[in-house]
PDB file of C-alpha atoms in Angstrom:
ATOM      1  CA  PRO A   1       7.572  -3.153 -13.701  1.00  0.00           C
ATOM      2  CA  TYR A   2       9.791  -5.044 -11.260  1.00  0.00           C
ATOM      3  CA  HIS A   3       9.500  -8.678 -12.180  1.00  0.00           C
ATOM      4  CA  ARG A   4      11.967 -11.236 -10.765  1.00  0.00           C
ATOM      5  CA  GLY A   5       9.396 -13.985 -10.334  1.00  0.00           C
ATOM      6  CA  ASN A   6       5.871 -14.345 -11.637  1.00  0.00           C
ATOM      7  CA  MET A   7       4.275 -11.543  -9.579  1.00  0.00           C
ATOM      8  CA  PRO A   8       5.201  -8.111 -10.935  1.00  0.00           C
ATOM      9  CA  VAL A   9       5.186  -4.886  -8.927  1.00  0.00           C
ATOM     10  CA  ILE A  10       4.412  -1.698 -10.848  1.00  0.00           C
ATOM     11  CA  LEU A  11       5.749   1.306  -8.939  1.00  0.00           C
ATOM     12  CA  PRO A  12       3.968   4.523  -9.903  1.00  0.00           C
ATOM     13  CA  PRO A  13       5.691   7.914  -9.638  1.00  0.00           C
ATOM     14  CA  GLU A  14       6.942   8.651  -6.128  1.00  0.00           C
ATOM     15  CA  PHE A  15       5.621  11.443  -3.923  1.00  0.00           C
ATOM     16  CA  HIS A  16       7.604  13.473  -1.422  1.00  0.00           C
ATOM     17  CA  PRO A  17       6.171  13.194   2.114  1.00  0.00           C
ATOM     18  CA  ASN A  18       5.281  16.913   2.023  1.00  0.00           C
ATOM     19  CA  TRP A  19       2.958  16.416  -0.969  1.00  0.00           C
ATOM     20  CA  ASP A  20      -0.534  17.331   0.237  1.00  0.00           C
ATOM     21  CA  GLY A  21      -2.636  15.893  -2.578  1.00  0.00           C
ATOM     22  CA  TRP A  22      -5.311  13.199  -2.486  1.00  0.00           C
ATOM     23  CA  PRO A  23      -3.845   9.912  -3.817  1.00  0.00           C
ATOM     24  CA  GLU A  24      -5.411   8.484  -6.958  1.00  0.00           C
ATOM     25  CA  GLN A  25      -8.125   5.888  -6.270  1.00  0.00           C
ATOM     26  CA  MET A  26      -8.142   6.451  -2.482  1.00  0.00           C
ATOM     27  CA  SER A  27     -11.720   6.415  -1.197  1.00  0.00           C
ATOM     28  CA  PRO A  28     -13.080   9.304   0.893  1.00  0.00           C
ATOM     29  CA  LEU A  29     -13.250   7.022   3.971  1.00  0.00           C
ATOM     30  CA  ASP A  30      -9.614   5.998   3.528  1.00  0.00           C
ATOM     31  CA  TRP A  31      -8.582   9.606   2.828  1.00  0.00           C
ATOM     32  CA  ASP A  32     -10.101  10.683   6.164  1.00  0.00           C
ATOM     33  CA  ILE A  33      -7.761   8.169   7.842  1.00  0.00           C
ATOM     34  CA  TRP A  34      -4.665   8.657   5.672  1.00  0.00           C
ATOM     35  CA  LYS A  35      -4.602  12.465   5.719  1.00  0.00           C
ATOM     36  CA  PRO A  36      -4.172  12.928   9.506  1.00  0.00           C
ATOM     37  CA  TYR A  37      -1.713  10.023   9.686  1.00  0.00           C
ATOM     38  CA  ARG A  38       0.419  11.469   6.881  1.00  0.00           C
ATOM     39  CA  GLU A  39       0.342  14.963   8.361  1.00  0.00           C
ATOM     40  CA  LYS A  40       1.536  13.707  11.749  1.00  0.00           C
ATOM     41  CA  HIS A  41       4.135  11.167  10.535  1.00  0.00           C
ATOM     42  CA  ARG A  42       5.418  12.473   7.181  1.00  0.00           C
ATOM     43  CA  SER A  43       8.852  13.299   8.626  1.00  0.00           C
ATOM     44  CA  GLU A  44       9.401   9.562   9.311  1.00  0.00           C
ATOM     45  CA  PHE A  45       9.346   8.761   5.570  1.00  0.00           C
ATOM     46  CA  ILE A  46      11.647   9.401   2.616  1.00  0.00           C
ATOM     47  CA  ARG A  47       8.950   8.983  -0.044  1.00  0.00           C
ATOM     48  CA  PHE A  48       5.553   7.456  -0.747  1.00  0.00           C
ATOM     49  CA  PHE A  49       4.123   5.461  -3.632  1.00  0.00           C
ATOM     50  CA  HIS A  50       0.320   5.393  -3.917  1.00  0.00           C
ATOM     51  CA  ASN A  51      -1.816   2.875  -5.774  1.00  0.00           C
ATOM     52  CA  VAL A  52       0.962   0.316  -6.299  1.00  0.00           C
ATOM     53  CA  HIS A  53      -0.139  -2.528  -8.581  1.00  0.00           C
ATOM     54  CA  VAL A  54       1.028  -6.042  -7.667  1.00  0.00           C
ATOM     55  CA  GLY A  55       0.387  -9.576  -8.866  1.00  0.00           C
ATOM     56  CA  GLN A  56      -0.227 -11.084 -12.249  1.00  0.00           C
ATOM     57  CA  GLY A  57      -3.562  -9.659 -13.265  1.00  0.00           C
ATOM     58  CA  THR A  58      -5.104 -11.181 -16.364  1.00  0.00           C
ATOM     59  CA  GLN A  59      -3.767 -11.015 -19.881  1.00  0.00           C
ATOM     60  CA  PRO A  60      -5.602  -8.613 -22.179  1.00  0.00           C
ATOM     61  CA  PRO A  61      -7.518 -10.045 -25.116  1.00  0.00           C
ATOM     62  CA  GLU A  62      -5.376 -10.938 -28.110  1.00  0.00           C
ATOM     63  CA  GLY A  63      -4.840  -7.979 -30.387  1.00  0.00           C
ATOM     64  CA  THR A  64      -5.165  -5.348 -27.646  1.00  0.00           C
ATOM     65  CA  PRO A  65      -3.026  -2.331 -28.598  1.00  0.00           C
ATOM     66  CA  PRO A  66       0.088  -2.059 -26.399  1.00  0.00           C
ATOM     67  CA  GLU A  67      -0.983   1.282 -24.905  1.00  0.00           C
ATOM     68  CA  LEU A  68      -4.216  -0.360 -23.680  1.00  0.00           C
ATOM     69  CA  ALA A  69      -2.598  -3.636 -22.607  1.00  0.00           C
ATOM     70  CA  LEU A  70      -0.871  -2.062 -19.582  1.00  0.00           C
ATOM     71  CA  MET A  71      -4.112  -0.340 -18.566  1.00  0.00           C
ATOM     72  CA  TRP A  72      -5.895  -3.697 -18.791  1.00  0.00           C
ATOM     73  CA  MET A  73      -3.235  -5.454 -16.705  1.00  0.00           C
ATOM     74  CA  LYS A  74      -3.267  -2.751 -14.026  1.00  0.00           C
ATOM     75  CA  SER A  75      -7.064  -2.835 -13.785  1.00  0.00           C
ATOM     76  CA  THR A  76      -6.953  -6.575 -13.045  1.00  0.00           C
ATOM     77  CA  MET A  77      -4.014  -6.546 -10.606  1.00  0.00           C
ATOM     78  CA  MET A  78      -4.178  -6.137  -6.821  1.00  0.00           C
ATOM     79  CA  ARG A  79      -3.384  -2.690  -5.439  1.00  0.00           C
ATOM     80  CA  ILE A  80      -1.410  -1.562  -2.393  1.00  0.00           C
ATOM     81  CA  ASP A  81      -2.843   1.676  -0.996  1.00  0.00           C
ATOM     82  CA  VAL A  82       0.514   3.134   0.047  1.00  0.00           C
ATOM     83  CA  VAL A  83       4.145   2.039   0.044  1.00  0.00           C
ATOM     84  CA  GLY A  84       6.158   4.204   2.398  1.00  0.00           C
ATOM     85  CA  GLU A  85       9.935   4.172   2.298  1.00  0.00           C
ATOM     86  CA  ARG A  86      11.616   4.807   5.636  1.00  0.00           C
ATOM     87  CA  GLU A  87      15.336   4.978   6.321  1.00  0.00           C
ATOM     88  CA  ASN A  88      15.739   1.267   7.064  1.00  0.00           C
ATOM     89  CA  GLU A  89      12.532  -0.388   5.866  1.00  0.00           C
ATOM     90  CA  ILE A  90       9.583  -0.306   3.520  1.00  0.00           C
ATOM     91  CA  TRP A  91       6.057  -0.102   4.892  1.00  0.00           C
ATOM     92  CA  ILE A  92       3.358  -1.890   2.895  1.00  0.00           C
ATOM     93  CA  ILE A  93       0.322   0.093   4.076  1.00  0.00           C
ATOM     94  CA  GLU A  94      -3.339  -0.813   3.881  1.00  0.00           C
ATOM     95  CA  VAL A  95      -5.566   2.124   4.827  1.00  0.00           C
ATOM     96  CA  ARG A  96      -8.994   0.853   5.842  1.00  0.00           C
ATOM     97  CA  HIS A  97     -12.066   2.064   7.702  1.00  0.00           C
ATOM     98  CA  ASN A  98     -12.990  -0.534  10.346  1.00  0.00           C
ATOM     99  CA  ALA A  99     -10.152  -2.902   9.382  1.00  0.00           C
ATOM    100  CA  GLY A 100     -10.929  -6.606   9.549  1.00  0.00           C
ATOM    101  CA  PRO A 101     -10.149  -9.896   7.811  1.00  0.00           C
ATOM    102  CA  SER A 102      -9.984  -8.521   4.254  1.00  0.00           C
ATOM    103  CA  ALA A 103      -7.441  -5.865   5.291  1.00  0.00           C
ATOM    104  CA  ILE A 104      -5.393  -8.455   7.186  1.00  0.00           C
ATOM    105  CA  SER A 105      -5.301 -10.975   4.343  1.00  0.00           C
ATOM    106  CA  GLY A 106      -4.802  -8.260   1.739  1.00  0.00           C
ATOM    107  CA  VAL A 107      -1.738  -6.717   3.366  1.00  0.00           C
ATOM    108  CA  GLN A 108      -0.251 -10.194   3.933  1.00  0.00           C
ATOM    109  CA  ILE A 109      -0.598 -10.989   0.236  1.00  0.00           C
ATOM    110  CA  TYR A 110       0.804  -7.596  -0.804  1.00  0.00           C
ATOM    111  CA  LYS A 111       3.825  -8.015   1.478  1.00  0.00           C
ATOM    112  CA  THR A 112       4.482 -11.538   0.183  1.00  0.00           C
ATOM    113  CA  ILE A 113       4.437 -10.324  -3.427  1.00  0.00           C
ATOM    114  CA  TRP A 114       6.548  -7.255  -2.575  1.00  0.00           C
ATOM    115  CA  ASP A 115       9.135  -9.423  -0.807  1.00  0.00           C
ATOM    116  CA  SER A 116       9.311 -11.883  -3.717  1.00  0.00           C
ATOM    117  CA  GLU A 117      10.096  -9.052  -6.148  1.00  0.00           C
ATOM    118  CA  GLU A 118      11.892  -6.617  -3.765  1.00  0.00           C
ATOM    119  CA  PRO A 119      11.702  -3.533  -6.011  1.00  0.00           C
ATOM    120  CA  ILE A 120      13.397  -1.494  -3.259  1.00  0.00           C
ATOM    121  CA  PRO A 121      16.078  -3.557  -1.482  1.00  0.00           C
ATOM    122  CA  LYS A 122      15.077  -2.980   2.144  1.00  0.00           C
ATOM    123  CA  PRO A 123      13.180  -5.160   4.619  1.00  0.00           C
ATOM    124  CA  SER A 124       9.417  -4.674   4.473  1.00  0.00           C
ATOM    125  CA  ARG A 125       6.762  -4.417   7.138  1.00  0.00           C
ATOM    126  CA  ALA A 126       3.000  -4.900   6.787  1.00  0.00           C
ATOM    127  CA  VAL A 127       0.989  -2.048   8.310  1.00  0.00           C
ATOM    128  CA  ILE A 128      -2.739  -1.411   8.641  1.00  0.00           C
ATOM    129  CA  ILE A 129      -3.834   2.138   9.405  1.00  0.00           C
ATOM    130  CA  SER A 130      -7.471   2.335  10.449  1.00  0.00           C
ATOM    131  CA  ASP A 131      -9.981   4.305  12.459  1.00  0.00           C
ATOM    132  CA  MET A 132     -11.205   1.139  14.176  1.00  0.00           C
ATOM    133  CA  ILE A 133      -9.697  -2.281  14.857  1.00  0.00           C
ATOM    134  CA  THR A 134     -11.460  -4.645  17.233  1.00  0.00           C
ATOM    135  CA  PRO A 135      -9.382  -6.444  19.894  1.00  0.00           C
ATOM    136  CA  GLN A 136      -9.756  -9.791  18.102  1.00  0.00           C
ATOM    137  CA  TYR A 137      -8.471  -8.362  14.796  1.00  0.00           C
ATOM    138  CA  ARG A 138      -5.654  -6.505  16.583  1.00  0.00           C
ATOM    139  CA  ALA A 139      -4.588  -9.836  18.150  1.00  0.00           C
ATOM    140  CA  ALA A 140      -4.639 -11.477  14.716  1.00  0.00           C
ATOM    141  CA  MET A 141      -2.537  -8.651  13.250  1.00  0.00           C
ATOM    142  CA  GLU A 142       0.054  -9.049  15.983  1.00  0.00           C
ATOM    143  CA  LEU A 143       0.098 -12.812  15.415  1.00  0.00           C
ATOM    144  CA  PHE A 144       0.832 -12.183  11.723  1.00  0.00           C
ATOM    145  CA  HIS A 145       3.420  -9.452  12.502  1.00  0.00           C
ATOM    146  CA  ILE A 146       1.223  -6.710  11.046  1.00  0.00           C
ATOM    147  CA  LEU A 147       1.590  -3.315  12.708  1.00  0.00           C
ATOM    148  CA  PRO A 148      -1.887  -1.972  13.598  1.00  0.00           C
ATOM    149  CA  ILE A 149      -2.195   1.819  13.810  1.00  0.00           C
ATOM    150  CA  ILE A 150      -5.400   3.515  14.981  1.00  0.00           C
ATOM    151  CA  ILE A 151      -6.154   7.075  13.834  1.00  0.00           C
ATOM    152  CA  GLU A 152      -8.868   9.175  15.444  1.00  0.00           C
ATOM    153  CA  VAL A 153     -11.030  10.761  12.741  1.00  0.00           C
TER     154      VAL A 153
END
């Protein structure tokens, strides 16, 4: 894991933008949003990381075998849906049906942790890709410099 401060980032294996699989732990609702976005915009990205674990998590119980300790930590850490590397920046992407306050606060936290650790040395941008974002939540996203993207499903 990348760990400069006290909030590690665990980058899973990378995926080429032409990979057509269903990312691990992505819900069917999120998949219905992510799939058409990825198909339309894959050429804008160098690579993707799915299910990126960030934050401290909780320590496993004393005596936990090392091979289970990492699984324990990952299960208690926060998770970024997608990290997309573009030529000049990293997108921290939250994919969410009917995005609202939890998506907004989540992607802000993920970006803050990512920036503190900077596992890929490029500027980052918080992005929410959704099938529905109300005008009030879109205004909040713009206020917090989060890029809102609507996908028709």
